[in-house]
């Protein structure tokens, strides 16, 4: 037996630069993907969302740690949220189990918007609502110096919300 056969999901964290970050593990219920038991496969939709990013990146250093800041010059949340919702509907029509969106293209209003749309769809079109992907990984967005990602289930329930941070040491040229 080789050691590399056992090293799956291995995470190395340097405690001196993590600050107040806490490592949490989220375990998904086996019932989350009901079709998996019979099909032994998952259908995943990945959407690029748009061809160009709608934010600016600014790097800065604080206490010998290099961070970055994201600015969203155009706060057109309504159009972005509708675009996300339409992609979720497309994935439902194609009977996908999971839909994944890219980093940094979300906004602070997106989660509530999608949850409201799912509730409305349940009332207006129960058949299509039943086909909403079991897991919706929304685009992350910049909030409180962190890249925040939200994961919902098909009913709009919050499965996980993670504030991610990747600080780099300034003395090593910005590399980990």
PDB file of N, CA and C in Angstrom, residues 37-143:
ATOM      1  N   UNK A  37     -28.489   7.184  -6.678  1.00  0.00           N
ATOM      2  CA  UNK A  37     -28.551   5.788  -6.239  1.00  0.00           C
ATOM      3  C   UNK A  37     -28.834   4.857  -7.421  1.00  0.00           C
ATOM      4  N   UNK A  38     -29.758   5.249  -8.277  1.00  0.00           N
ATOM      5  CA  UNK A  38     -30.087   4.386  -9.420  1.00  0.00           C
ATOM      6  C   UNK A  38     -29.145   4.579 -10.605  1.00  0.00           C
ATOM      7  N   UNK A  39     -28.716   5.806 -10.872  1.00  0.00           N
ATOM      8  CA  UNK A  39     -27.900   6.068 -12.070  1.00  0.00           C
ATOM      9  C   UNK A  39     -26.400   5.942 -11.821  1.00  0.00           C
ATOM     10  N   UNK A  40     -25.981   6.089 -10.554  1.00  0.00           N
ATOM     11  CA  UNK A  40     -24.553   6.074 -10.185  1.00  0.00           C
ATOM     12  C   UNK A  40     -23.775   7.170 -10.921  1.00  0.00           C
ATOM     13  N   UNK A  41     -24.449   8.264 -11.246  1.00  0.00           N
ATOM     14  CA  UNK A  41     -23.785   9.394 -11.889  1.00  0.00           C
ATOM     15  C   UNK A  41     -24.529  10.677 -11.539  1.00  0.00           C
ATOM     16  N   UNK A  42     -23.834  11.789 -11.716  1.00  0.00           N
ATOM     17  CA  UNK A  42     -24.419  13.107 -11.501  1.00  0.00           C
ATOM     18  C   UNK A  42     -24.271  13.916 -12.786  1.00  0.00           C
ATOM     19  N   UNK A  43     -25.290  14.668 -13.112  1.00  0.00           N
ATOM     20  CA  UNK A  43     -25.242  15.563 -14.265  1.00  0.00           C
ATOM     21  C   UNK A  43     -24.977  16.976 -13.734  1.00  0.00           C
ATOM     22  N   UNK A  44     -23.852  17.559 -14.157  1.00  0.00           N
ATOM     23  CA  UNK A  44     -23.415  18.844 -13.622  1.00  0.00           C
ATOM     24  C   UNK A  44     -23.407  19.897 -14.720  1.00  0.00           C
ATOM     25  N   UNK A  45     -24.018  21.031 -14.440  1.00  0.00           N
ATOM     26  CA  UNK A  45     -23.985  22.176 -15.344  1.00  0.00           C
ATOM     27  C   UNK A  45     -22.999  23.188 -14.780  1.00  0.00           C
ATOM     28  N   UNK A  46     -22.107  23.678 -15.623  1.00  0.00           N
ATOM     29  CA  UNK A  46     -21.153  24.719 -15.222  1.00  0.00           C
ATOM     30  C   UNK A  46     -21.334  25.889 -16.173  1.00  0.00           C
ATOM     31  N   UNK A  47     -21.654  27.035 -15.619  1.00  0.00           N
ATOM     32  CA  UNK A  47     -21.926  28.202 -16.451  1.00  0.00           C
ATOM     33  C   UNK A  47     -20.827  29.246 -16.311  1.00  0.00           C
ATOM     34  N   UNK A  48     -20.274  29.712 -17.437  1.00  0.00           N
ATOM     35  CA  UNK A  48     -19.289  30.795 -17.359  1.00  0.00           C
ATOM     36  C   UNK A  48     -19.935  32.138 -17.018  1.00  0.00           C
ATOM     37  N   UNK A  49     -21.224  32.235 -17.141  1.00  0.00           N
ATOM     38  CA  UNK A  49     -22.036  33.407 -16.819  1.00  0.00           C
ATOM     39  C   UNK A  49     -21.845  34.554 -17.801  1.00  0.00           C
ATOM     40  N   UNK A  50     -20.614  34.992 -17.988  1.00  0.00           N
ATOM     41  CA  UNK A  50     -20.351  36.094 -18.936  1.00  0.00           C
ATOM     42  C   UNK A  50     -18.932  35.971 -19.461  1.00  0.00           C
ATOM     43  N   UNK A  51     -18.646  36.695 -20.533  1.00  0.00           N
ATOM     44  CA  UNK A  51     -17.333  36.613 -21.161  1.00  0.00           C
ATOM     45  C   UNK A  51     -16.284  37.472 -20.462  1.00  0.00           C
ATOM     46  N   UNK A  52     -16.722  38.545 -19.797  1.00  0.00           N
ATOM     47  CA  UNK A  52     -15.774  39.440 -19.133  1.00  0.00           C
ATOM     48  C   UNK A  52     -16.193  39.651 -17.684  1.00  0.00           C
ATOM     49  N   UNK A  53     -15.198  39.836 -16.827  1.00  0.00           N
ATOM     50  CA  UNK A  53     -15.521  40.078 -15.419  1.00  0.00           C
ATOM     51  C   UNK A  53     -16.071  41.489 -15.247  1.00  0.00           C
ATOM     52  N   UNK A  54     -16.884  41.656 -14.215  1.00  0.00           N
ATOM     53  CA  UNK A  54     -17.503  42.957 -13.944  1.00  0.00           C
ATOM     54  C   UNK A  54     -16.997  43.553 -12.635  1.00  0.00           C
ATOM     55  N   UNK A  55     -15.715  43.368 -12.352  1.00  0.00           N
ATOM     56  CA  UNK A  55     -15.133  43.884 -11.120  1.00  0.00           C
ATOM     57  C   UNK A  55     -13.671  44.224 -11.355  1.00  0.00           C
ATOM     58  N   UNK A  56     -13.106  45.022 -10.448  1.00  0.00           N
ATOM     59  CA  UNK A  56     -11.692  45.396 -10.474  1.00  0.00           C
ATOM     60  C   UNK A  56     -11.003  44.791  -9.253  1.00  0.00           C
ATOM     61  N   UNK A  57      -9.746  44.388  -9.431  1.00  0.00           N
ATOM     62  CA  UNK A  57      -8.966  43.794  -8.344  1.00  0.00           C
ATOM     63  C   UNK A  57      -7.880  44.775  -7.908  1.00  0.00           C
ATOM     64  N   UNK A  58      -7.763  44.995  -6.596  1.00  0.00           N
ATOM     65  CA  UNK A  58      -6.740  45.866  -6.039  1.00  0.00           C
ATOM     66  C   UNK A  58      -5.992  45.111  -4.944  1.00  0.00           C
ATOM     67  N   UNK A  59      -4.678  44.963  -5.087  1.00  0.00           N
ATOM     68  CA  UNK A  59      -3.854  44.277  -4.076  1.00  0.00           C
ATOM     69  C   UNK A  59      -3.362  45.295  -3.048  1.00  0.00           C
ATOM     70  N   UNK A  60      -3.216  44.859  -1.787  1.00  0.00           N
ATOM     71  CA  UNK A  60      -2.656  45.708  -0.747  1.00  0.00           C
ATOM     72  C   UNK A  60      -2.005  44.818   0.305  1.00  0.00           C
ATOM     73  N   UNK A  61      -1.114  45.428   1.110  1.00  0.00           N
ATOM     74  CA  UNK A  61      -0.395  44.697   2.149  1.00  0.00           C
ATOM     75  C   UNK A  61      -0.747  45.265   3.505  1.00  0.00           C
ATOM     76  N   UNK A  62      -0.931  44.356   4.462  1.00  0.00           N
ATOM     77  CA  UNK A  62      -1.246  44.758   5.830  1.00  0.00           C
ATOM     78  C   UNK A  62      -0.576  43.751   6.768  1.00  0.00           C
ATOM     79  N   UNK A  63       0.259  44.227   7.680  1.00  0.00           N
ATOM     80  CA  UNK A  63       0.970  43.356   8.625  1.00  0.00           C
ATOM     81  C   UNK A  63       1.730  42.235   7.921  1.00  0.00           C
ATOM     82  N   UNK A  64       2.450  42.583   6.868  1.00  0.00           N
ATOM     83  CA  UNK A  64       3.264  41.655   6.087  1.00  0.00           C
ATOM     84  C   UNK A  64       2.466  40.552   5.390  1.00  0.00           C
ATOM     85  N   UNK A  65       1.161  40.739   5.289  1.00  0.00           N
ATOM     86  CA  UNK A  65       0.329  39.794   4.548  1.00  0.00           C
ATOM     87  C   UNK A  65      -0.280  40.545   3.375  1.00  0.00           C
ATOM     88  N   UNK A  66      -0.190  39.949   2.186  1.00  0.00           N
ATOM     89  CA  UNK A  66      -0.736  40.580   0.993  1.00  0.00           C
ATOM     90  C   UNK A  66      -2.175  40.099   0.798  1.00  0.00           C
ATOM     91  N   UNK A  67      -3.089  41.047   0.661  1.00  0.00           N
ATOM     92  CA  UNK A  67      -4.503  40.764   0.430  1.00  0.00           C
ATOM     93  C   UNK A  67      -4.899  41.360  -0.912  1.00  0.00           C
ATOM     94  N   UNK A  68      -6.115  41.083  -1.323  1.00  0.00           N
ATOM     95  CA  UNK A  68      -6.664  41.796  -2.471  1.00  0.00           C
ATOM     96  C   UNK A  68      -8.074  42.238  -2.132  1.00  0.00           C
ATOM     97  N   UNK A  69      -8.508  43.269  -2.821  1.00  0.00           N
ATOM     98  CA  UNK A  69      -9.835  43.833  -2.622  1.00  0.00           C
ATOM     99  C   UNK A  69     -10.540  43.832  -3.964  1.00  0.00           C
ATOM    100  N   UNK A  70     -11.815  43.565  -3.957  1.00  0.00           N
ATOM    101  CA  UNK A  70     -12.617  43.555  -5.173  1.00  0.00           C
ATOM    102  C   UNK A  70     -13.576  44.737  -5.137  1.00  0.00           C
ATOM    103  N   UNK A  71     -13.621  45.496  -6.215  1.00  0.00           N
ATOM    104  CA  UNK A  71     -14.583  46.594  -6.365  1.00  0.00           C
ATOM    105  C   UNK A  71     -15.510  46.264  -7.526  1.00  0.00           C
ATOM    106  N   UNK A  72     -16.804  46.425  -7.301  1.00  0.00           N
ATOM    107  CA  UNK A  72     -17.814  46.238  -8.345  1.00  0.00           C
ATOM    108  C   UNK A  72     -18.287  47.628  -8.784  1.00  0.00           C
ATOM    109  N   UNK A  73     -17.692  48.188  -9.847  1.00  0.00           N
ATOM    110  CA  UNK A  73     -18.066  49.546 -10.249  1.00  0.00           C
ATOM    111  C   UNK A  73     -19.529  49.679 -10.665  1.00  0.00           C
ATOM    112  N   UNK A  74     -20.058  48.676 -11.351  1.00  0.00           N
ATOM    113  CA  UNK A  74     -21.462  48.711 -11.772  1.00  0.00           C
ATOM    114  C   UNK A  74     -22.247  47.742 -10.903  1.00  0.00           C
ATOM    115  N   UNK A  75     -23.135  48.257 -10.111  1.00  0.00           N
ATOM    116  CA  UNK A  75     -23.917  47.403  -9.222  1.00  0.00           C
ATOM    117  C   UNK A  75     -25.279  47.118  -9.847  1.00  0.00           C
ATOM    118  N   UNK A  76     -25.265  46.375 -10.957  1.00  0.00           N
ATOM    119  CA  UNK A  76     -26.484  46.019 -11.663  1.00  0.00           C
ATOM    120  C   UNK A  76     -26.966  44.653 -11.170  1.00  0.00           C
ATOM    121  N   UNK A  77     -27.354  44.603  -9.896  1.00  0.00           N
ATOM    122  CA  UNK A  77     -27.707  43.332  -9.284  1.00  0.00           C
ATOM    123  C   UNK A  77     -28.926  42.682  -9.943  1.00  0.00           C
ATOM    124  N   UNK A  78     -29.914  43.473 -10.342  1.00  0.00           N
ATOM    125  CA  UNK A  78     -31.143  42.913 -10.904  1.00  0.00           C
ATOM    126  C   UNK A  78     -30.854  42.109 -12.167  1.00  0.00           C
ATOM    127  N   UNK A  79     -30.087  42.664 -13.081  1.00  0.00           N
ATOM    128  CA  UNK A  79     -29.773  41.958 -14.330  1.00  0.00           C
ATOM    129  C   UNK A  79     -28.934  40.714 -14.055  1.00  0.00           C
ATOM    130  N   UNK A  80     -27.961  40.828 -13.159  1.00  0.00           N
ATOM    131  CA  UNK A  80     -27.126  39.672 -12.810  1.00  0.00           C
ATOM    132  C   UNK A  80     -27.963  38.567 -12.172  1.00  0.00           C
ATOM    133  N   UNK A  81     -28.856  38.931 -11.266  1.00  0.00           N
ATOM    134  CA  UNK A  81     -29.685  37.948 -10.580  1.00  0.00           C
ATOM    135  C   UNK A  81     -30.632  37.244 -11.554  1.00  0.00           C
ATOM    136  N   UNK A  82     -31.194  37.999 -12.484  1.00  0.00           N
ATOM    137  CA  UNK A  82     -32.068  37.389 -13.504  1.00  0.00           C
ATOM    138  C   UNK A  82     -31.267  36.427 -14.389  1.00  0.00           C
ATOM    139  N   UNK A  83     -30.052  36.813 -14.739  1.00  0.00           N
ATOM    140  CA  UNK A  83     -29.196  35.945 -15.546  1.00  0.00           C
ATOM    141  C   UNK A  83     -28.917  34.628 -14.810  1.00  0.00           C
ATOM    142  N   UNK A  84     -28.594  34.718 -13.528  1.00  0.00           N
ATOM    143  CA  UNK A  84     -28.357  33.521 -12.709  1.00  0.00           C
ATOM    144  C   UNK A  84     -29.613  32.654 -12.683  1.00  0.00           C
ATOM    145  N   UNK A  85     -30.752  33.262 -12.429  1.00  0.00           N
ATOM    146  CA  UNK A  85     -32.002  32.508 -12.347  1.00  0.00           C
ATOM    147  C   UNK A  85     -32.305  31.794 -13.671  1.00  0.00           C
ATOM    148  N   UNK A  86     -32.095  32.475 -14.776  1.00  0.00           N
ATOM    149  CA  UNK A  86     -32.339  31.842 -16.079  1.00  0.00           C
ATOM    150  C   UNK A  86     -31.416  30.650 -16.311  1.00  0.00           C
ATOM    151  N   UNK A  87     -30.170  30.748 -15.849  1.00  0.00           N
ATOM    152  CA  UNK A  87     -29.233  29.610 -15.970  1.00  0.00           C
ATOM    153  C   UNK A  87     -29.690  28.443 -15.087  1.00  0.00           C
ATOM    154  N   UNK A  88     -30.218  28.749 -13.913  1.00  0.00           N
ATOM    155  CA  UNK A  88     -30.743  27.697 -13.031  1.00  0.00           C
ATOM    156  C   UNK A  88     -31.943  27.020 -13.689  1.00  0.00           C
ATOM    157  N   UNK A  89     -32.837  27.813 -14.286  1.00  0.00           N
ATOM    158  CA  UNK A  89     -33.989  27.238 -14.994  1.00  0.00           C
ATOM    159  C   UNK A  89     -33.546  26.361 -16.160  1.00  0.00           C
ATOM    160  N   UNK A  90     -32.537  26.808 -16.921  1.00  0.00           N
ATOM    161  CA  UNK A  90     -32.016  25.992 -18.028  1.00  0.00           C
ATOM    162  C   UNK A  90     -31.477  24.662 -17.520  1.00  0.00           C
ATOM    163  N   UNK A  91     -30.777  24.696 -16.388  1.00  0.00           N
ATOM    164  CA  UNK A  91     -30.227  23.451 -15.835  1.00  0.00           C
ATOM    165  C   UNK A  91     -31.357  22.538 -15.348  1.00  0.00           C
ATOM    166  N   UNK A  92     -32.446  23.120 -14.847  1.00  0.00           N
ATOM    167  CA  UNK A  92     -33.604  22.314 -14.430  1.00  0.00           C
ATOM    168  C   UNK A  92     -34.237  21.638 -15.644  1.00  0.00           C
ATOM    169  N   UNK A  93     -34.399  22.382 -16.725  1.00  0.00           N
ATOM    170  CA  UNK A  93     -34.998  21.820 -17.949  1.00  0.00           C
ATOM    171  C   UNK A  93     -34.131  20.711 -18.533  1.00  0.00           C
ATOM    172  N   UNK A  94     -32.821  20.782 -18.275  1.00  0.00           N
ATOM    173  CA  UNK A  94     -31.893  19.742 -18.742  1.00  0.00           C
ATOM    174  C   UNK A  94     -31.637  18.674 -17.681  1.00  0.00           C
ATOM    175  N   UNK A  95     -32.417  18.721 -16.603  1.00  0.00           N
ATOM    176  CA  UNK A  95     -32.387  17.735 -15.518  1.00  0.00           C
ATOM    177  C   UNK A  95     -30.995  17.524 -14.926  1.00  0.00           C
ATOM    178  N   UNK A  96     -30.323  18.639 -14.624  1.00  0.00           N
ATOM    179  CA  UNK A  96     -28.998  18.583 -13.987  1.00  0.00           C
ATOM    180  C   UNK A  96     -29.157  18.393 -12.483  1.00  0.00           C
ATOM    181  N   UNK A  97     -28.181  17.712 -11.885  1.00  0.00           N
ATOM    182  CA  UNK A  97     -28.181  17.487 -10.441  1.00  0.00           C
ATOM    183  C   UNK A  97     -27.506  18.629  -9.695  1.00  0.00           C
ATOM    184  N   UNK A  98     -26.524  19.251 -10.337  1.00  0.00           N
ATOM    185  CA  UNK A  98     -25.736  20.330  -9.726  1.00  0.00           C
ATOM    186  C   UNK A  98     -25.529  21.422 -10.771  1.00  0.00           C
ATOM    187  N   UNK A  99     -25.593  22.678 -10.341  1.00  0.00           N
ATOM    188  CA  UNK A  99     -25.167  23.771 -11.204  1.00  0.00           C
ATOM    189  C   UNK A  99     -24.118  24.573 -10.442  1.00  0.00           C
ATOM    190  N   UNK A 100     -23.037  24.908 -11.140  1.00  0.00           N
ATOM    191  CA  UNK A 100     -21.900  25.608 -10.551  1.00  0.00           C
ATOM    192  C   UNK A 100     -21.656  26.890 -11.341  1.00  0.00           C
ATOM    193  N   UNK A 101     -21.472  27.979 -10.608  1.00  0.00           N
ATOM    194  CA  UNK A 101     -21.179  29.273 -11.225  1.00  0.00           C
ATOM    195  C   UNK A 101     -19.763  29.695 -10.855  1.00  0.00           C
ATOM    196  N   UNK A 102     -19.193  30.641 -11.606  1.00  0.00           N
ATOM    197  CA  UNK A 102     -17.802  31.060 -11.368  1.00  0.00           C
ATOM    198  C   UNK A 102     -17.641  31.961 -10.149  1.00  0.00           C
ATOM    199  N   UNK A 103     -16.406  32.085  -9.739  1.00  0.00           N
ATOM    200  CA  UNK A 103     -16.044  32.937  -8.613  1.00  0.00           C
ATOM    201  C   UNK A 103     -16.265  34.412  -8.960  1.00  0.00           C
ATOM    202  N   UNK A 104     -16.571  35.188  -7.938  1.00  0.00           N
ATOM    203  CA  UNK A 104     -16.546  36.651  -7.940  1.00  0.00           C
ATOM    204  C   UNK A 104     -17.616  37.327  -8.807  1.00  0.00           C
ATOM    205  N   UNK A 105     -18.540  36.593  -9.392  1.00  0.00           N
ATOM    206  CA  UNK A 105     -19.538  37.223 -10.255  1.00  0.00           C
ATOM    207  C   UNK A 105     -20.909  37.329  -9.588  1.00  0.00           C
ATOM    208  N   UNK A 106     -20.957  37.077  -8.289  1.00  0.00           N
ATOM    209  CA  UNK A 106     -22.205  37.179  -7.550  1.00  0.00           C
ATOM    210  C   UNK A 106     -22.371  38.542  -6.908  1.00  0.00           C
ATOM    211  N   UNK A 107     -23.360  38.657  -6.028  1.00  0.00           N
ATOM    212  CA  UNK A 107     -23.597  39.899  -5.302  1.00  0.00           C
ATOM    213  C   UNK A 107     -24.320  39.567  -4.001  1.00  0.00           C
ATOM    214  N   UNK A 108     -24.343  40.502  -3.049  1.00  0.00           N
ATOM    215  CA  UNK A 108     -24.936  40.215  -1.738  1.00  0.00           C
ATOM    216  C   UNK A 108     -26.444  39.951  -1.767  1.00  0.00           C
ATOM    217  N   UNK A 109     -27.135  40.320  -2.833  1.00  0.00           N
ATOM    218  CA  UNK A 109     -28.582  40.130  -2.918  1.00  0.00           C
ATOM    219  C   UNK A 109     -28.978  38.837  -3.629  1.00  0.00           C
ATOM    220  N   UNK A 110     -28.009  38.134  -4.198  1.00  0.00           N
ATOM    221  CA  UNK A 110     -28.300  36.996  -5.068  1.00  0.00           C
ATOM    222  C   UNK A 110     -28.962  35.837  -4.330  1.00  0.00           C
ATOM    223  N   UNK A 111     -28.503  35.504  -3.142  1.00  0.00           N
ATOM    224  CA  UNK A 111     -29.049  34.358  -2.415  1.00  0.00           C
ATOM    225  C   UNK A 111     -30.540  34.547  -2.153  1.00  0.00           C
ATOM    226  N   UNK A 112     -30.925  35.685  -1.588  1.00  0.00           N
ATOM    227  CA  UNK A 112     -32.337  35.949  -1.296  1.00  0.00           C
ATOM    228  C   UNK A 112     -33.163  35.973  -2.583  1.00  0.00           C
ATOM    229  N   UNK A 113     -32.597  36.511  -3.660  1.00  0.00           N
ATOM    230  CA  UNK A 113     -33.298  36.563  -4.938  1.00  0.00           C
ATOM    231  C   UNK A 113     -33.609  35.148  -5.436  1.00  0.00           C
ATOM    232  N   UNK A 114     -32.602  34.286  -5.453  1.00  0.00           N
ATOM    233  CA  UNK A 114     -32.782  32.920  -5.948  1.00  0.00           C
ATOM    234  C   UNK A 114     -33.747  32.157  -5.038  1.00  0.00           C
ATOM    235  N   UNK A 115     -33.622  32.329  -3.724  1.00  0.00           N
ATOM    236  CA  UNK A 115     -34.539  31.657  -2.800  1.00  0.00           C
ATOM    237  C   UNK A 115     -35.990  32.085  -3.063  1.00  0.00           C
ATOM    238  N   UNK A 116     -36.202  33.368  -3.308  1.00  0.00           N
ATOM    239  CA  UNK A 116     -37.544  33.859  -3.621  1.00  0.00           C
ATOM    240  C   UNK A 116     -38.074  33.300  -4.933  1.00  0.00           C
ATOM    241  N   UNK A 117     -37.210  33.213  -5.927  1.00  0.00           N
ATOM    242  CA  UNK A 117     -37.611  32.655  -7.223  1.00  0.00           C
ATOM    243  C   UNK A 117     -37.984  31.180  -7.105  1.00  0.00           C
ATOM    244  N   UNK A 118     -37.235  30.427  -6.297  1.00  0.00           N
ATOM    245  CA  UNK A 118     -37.545  29.008  -6.106  1.00  0.00           C
ATOM    246  C   UNK A 118     -38.912  28.866  -5.432  1.00  0.00           C
ATOM    247  N   UNK A 119     -39.171  29.668  -4.408  1.00  0.00           N
ATOM    248  CA  UNK A 119     -40.474  29.620  -3.732  1.00  0.00           C
ATOM    249  C   UNK A 119     -41.604  29.940  -4.712  1.00  0.00           C
ATOM    250  N   UNK A 120     -41.412  30.965  -5.532  1.00  0.00           N
ATOM    251  CA  UNK A 120     -42.427  31.336  -6.518  1.00  0.00           C
ATOM    252  C   UNK A 120     -42.656  30.238  -7.545  1.00  0.00           C
ATOM    253  N   UNK A 121     -41.572  29.589  -7.964  1.00  0.00           N
ATOM    254  CA  UNK A 121     -41.681  28.517  -8.959  1.00  0.00           C
ATOM    255  C   UNK A 121     -42.450  27.327  -8.402  1.00  0.00           C
ATOM    256  N   UNK A 122     -42.262  27.033  -7.117  1.00  0.00           N
ATOM    257  CA  UNK A 122     -42.997  25.924  -6.495  1.00  0.00           C
ATOM    258  C   UNK A 122     -44.511  26.150  -6.601  1.00  0.00           C
ATOM    259  N   UNK A 123     -44.942  27.404  -6.484  1.00  0.00           N
ATOM    260  CA  UNK A 123     -46.373  27.734  -6.569  1.00  0.00           C
ATOM    261  C   UNK A 123     -46.866  27.788  -8.004  1.00  0.00           C
ATOM    262  N   UNK A 124     -46.011  28.292  -8.915  1.00  0.00           N
ATOM    263  CA  UNK A 124     -46.431  28.510 -10.299  1.00  0.00           C
ATOM    264  C   UNK A 124     -46.243  27.296 -11.209  1.00  0.00           C
ATOM    265  N   UNK A 125     -45.206  26.504 -10.967  1.00  0.00           N
ATOM    266  CA  UNK A 125     -44.892  25.373 -11.850  1.00  0.00           C
ATOM    267  C   UNK A 125     -44.188  24.286 -11.039  1.00  0.00           C
ATOM    268  N   UNK A 126     -44.983  23.512 -10.300  1.00  0.00           N
ATOM    269  CA  UNK A 126     -44.430  22.495  -9.395  1.00  0.00           C
ATOM    270  C   UNK A 126     -43.607  21.457 -10.154  1.00  0.00           C
ATOM    271  N   UNK A 127     -43.992  21.157 -11.398  1.00  0.00           N
ATOM    272  CA  UNK A 127     -43.261  20.156 -12.190  1.00  0.00           C
ATOM    273  C   UNK A 127     -41.837  20.633 -12.490  1.00  0.00           C
ATOM    274  N   UNK A 128     -41.689  21.883 -12.915  1.00  0.00           N
ATOM    275  CA  UNK A 128     -40.354  22.427 -13.179  1.00  0.00           C
ATOM    276  C   UNK A 128     -39.586  22.626 -11.870  1.00  0.00           C
ATOM    277  N   UNK A 129     -40.268  23.054 -10.825  1.00  0.00           N
ATOM    278  CA  UNK A 129     -39.614  23.254  -9.520  1.00  0.00           C
ATOM    279  C   UNK A 129     -38.996  21.948  -9.024  1.00  0.00           C
ATOM    280  N   UNK A 130     -39.638  20.826  -9.299  1.00  0.00           N
ATOM    281  CA  UNK A 130     -39.122  19.523  -8.874  1.00  0.00           C
ATOM    282  C   UNK A 130     -37.830  19.161  -9.599  1.00  0.00           C
ATOM    283  N   UNK A 131     -37.577  19.815 -10.736  1.00  0.00           N
ATOM    284  CA  UNK A 131     -36.378  19.521 -11.527  1.00  0.00           C
ATOM    285  C   UNK A 131     -35.205  20.469 -11.233  1.00  0.00           C
ATOM    286  N   UNK A 132     -35.423  21.445 -10.344  1.00  0.00           N
ATOM    287  CA  UNK A 132     -34.328  22.356  -9.972  1.00  0.00           C
ATOM    288  C   UNK A 132     -33.161  21.494  -9.478  1.00  0.00           C
ATOM    289  N   UNK A 133     -31.925  21.820  -9.858  1.00  0.00           N
ATOM    290  CA  UNK A 133     -30.780  21.013  -9.408  1.00  0.00           C
ATOM    291  C   UNK A 133     -30.749  20.858  -7.885  1.00  0.00           C
ATOM    292  N   UNK A 134     -30.339  19.682  -7.438  1.00  0.00           N
ATOM    293  CA  UNK A 134     -30.281  19.385  -6.005  1.00  0.00           C
ATOM    294  C   UNK A 134     -29.284  20.276  -5.272  1.00  0.00           C
ATOM    295  N   UNK A 135     -28.254  20.741  -5.998  1.00  0.00           N
ATOM    296  CA  UNK A 135     -27.245  21.618  -5.405  1.00  0.00           C
ATOM    297  C   UNK A 135     -26.984  22.784  -6.353  1.00  0.00           C
ATOM    298  N   UNK A 136     -27.084  23.991  -5.807  1.00  0.00           N
ATOM    299  CA  UNK A 136     -26.841  25.210  -6.573  1.00  0.00           C
ATOM    300  C   UNK A 136     -25.670  25.926  -5.911  1.00  0.00           C
ATOM    301  N   UNK A 137     -24.538  25.969  -6.608  1.00  0.00           N
ATOM    302  CA  UNK A 137     -23.362  26.665  -6.080  1.00  0.00           C
ATOM    303  C   UNK A 137     -23.330  28.035  -6.754  1.00  0.00           C
ATOM    304  N   UNK A 138     -23.811  29.023  -6.014  1.00  0.00           N
ATOM    305  CA  UNK A 138     -23.937  30.378  -6.561  1.00  0.00           C
ATOM    306  C   UNK A 138     -22.565  30.998  -6.783  1.00  0.00           C
ATOM    307  N   UNK A 139     -22.493  32.013  -7.655  1.00  0.00           N
ATOM    308  CA  UNK A 139     -21.219  32.704  -7.839  1.00  0.00           C
ATOM    309  C   UNK A 139     -20.802  33.362  -6.524  1.00  0.00           C
ATOM    310  N   UNK A 140     -19.538  33.300  -6.223  1.00  0.00           N
ATOM    311  CA  UNK A 140     -19.065  33.956  -5.011  1.00  0.00           C
ATOM    312  C   UNK A 140     -19.070  35.469  -5.219  1.00  0.00           C
ATOM    313  N   UNK A 141     -18.978  36.208  -4.121  1.00  0.00           N
ATOM    314  CA  UNK A 141     -18.917  37.670  -4.183  1.00  0.00           C
ATOM    315  C   UNK A 141     -18.040  38.169  -3.053  1.00  0.00           C
ATOM    316  N   UNK A 142     -17.569  39.378  -3.189  1.00  0.00           N
ATOM    317  CA  UNK A 142     -16.658  39.975  -2.227  1.00  0.00           C
ATOM    318  C   UNK A 142     -17.457  40.622  -1.117  1.00  0.00           C
ATOM    319  N   UNK A 143     -17.176  40.213   0.135  1.00  0.00           N
ATOM    320  CA  UNK A 143     -17.892  40.734   1.288  1.00  0.00           C
ATOM    321  C   UNK A 143     -16.953  40.732   2.489  1.00  0.00           C
TER     322      UNK A 143
END
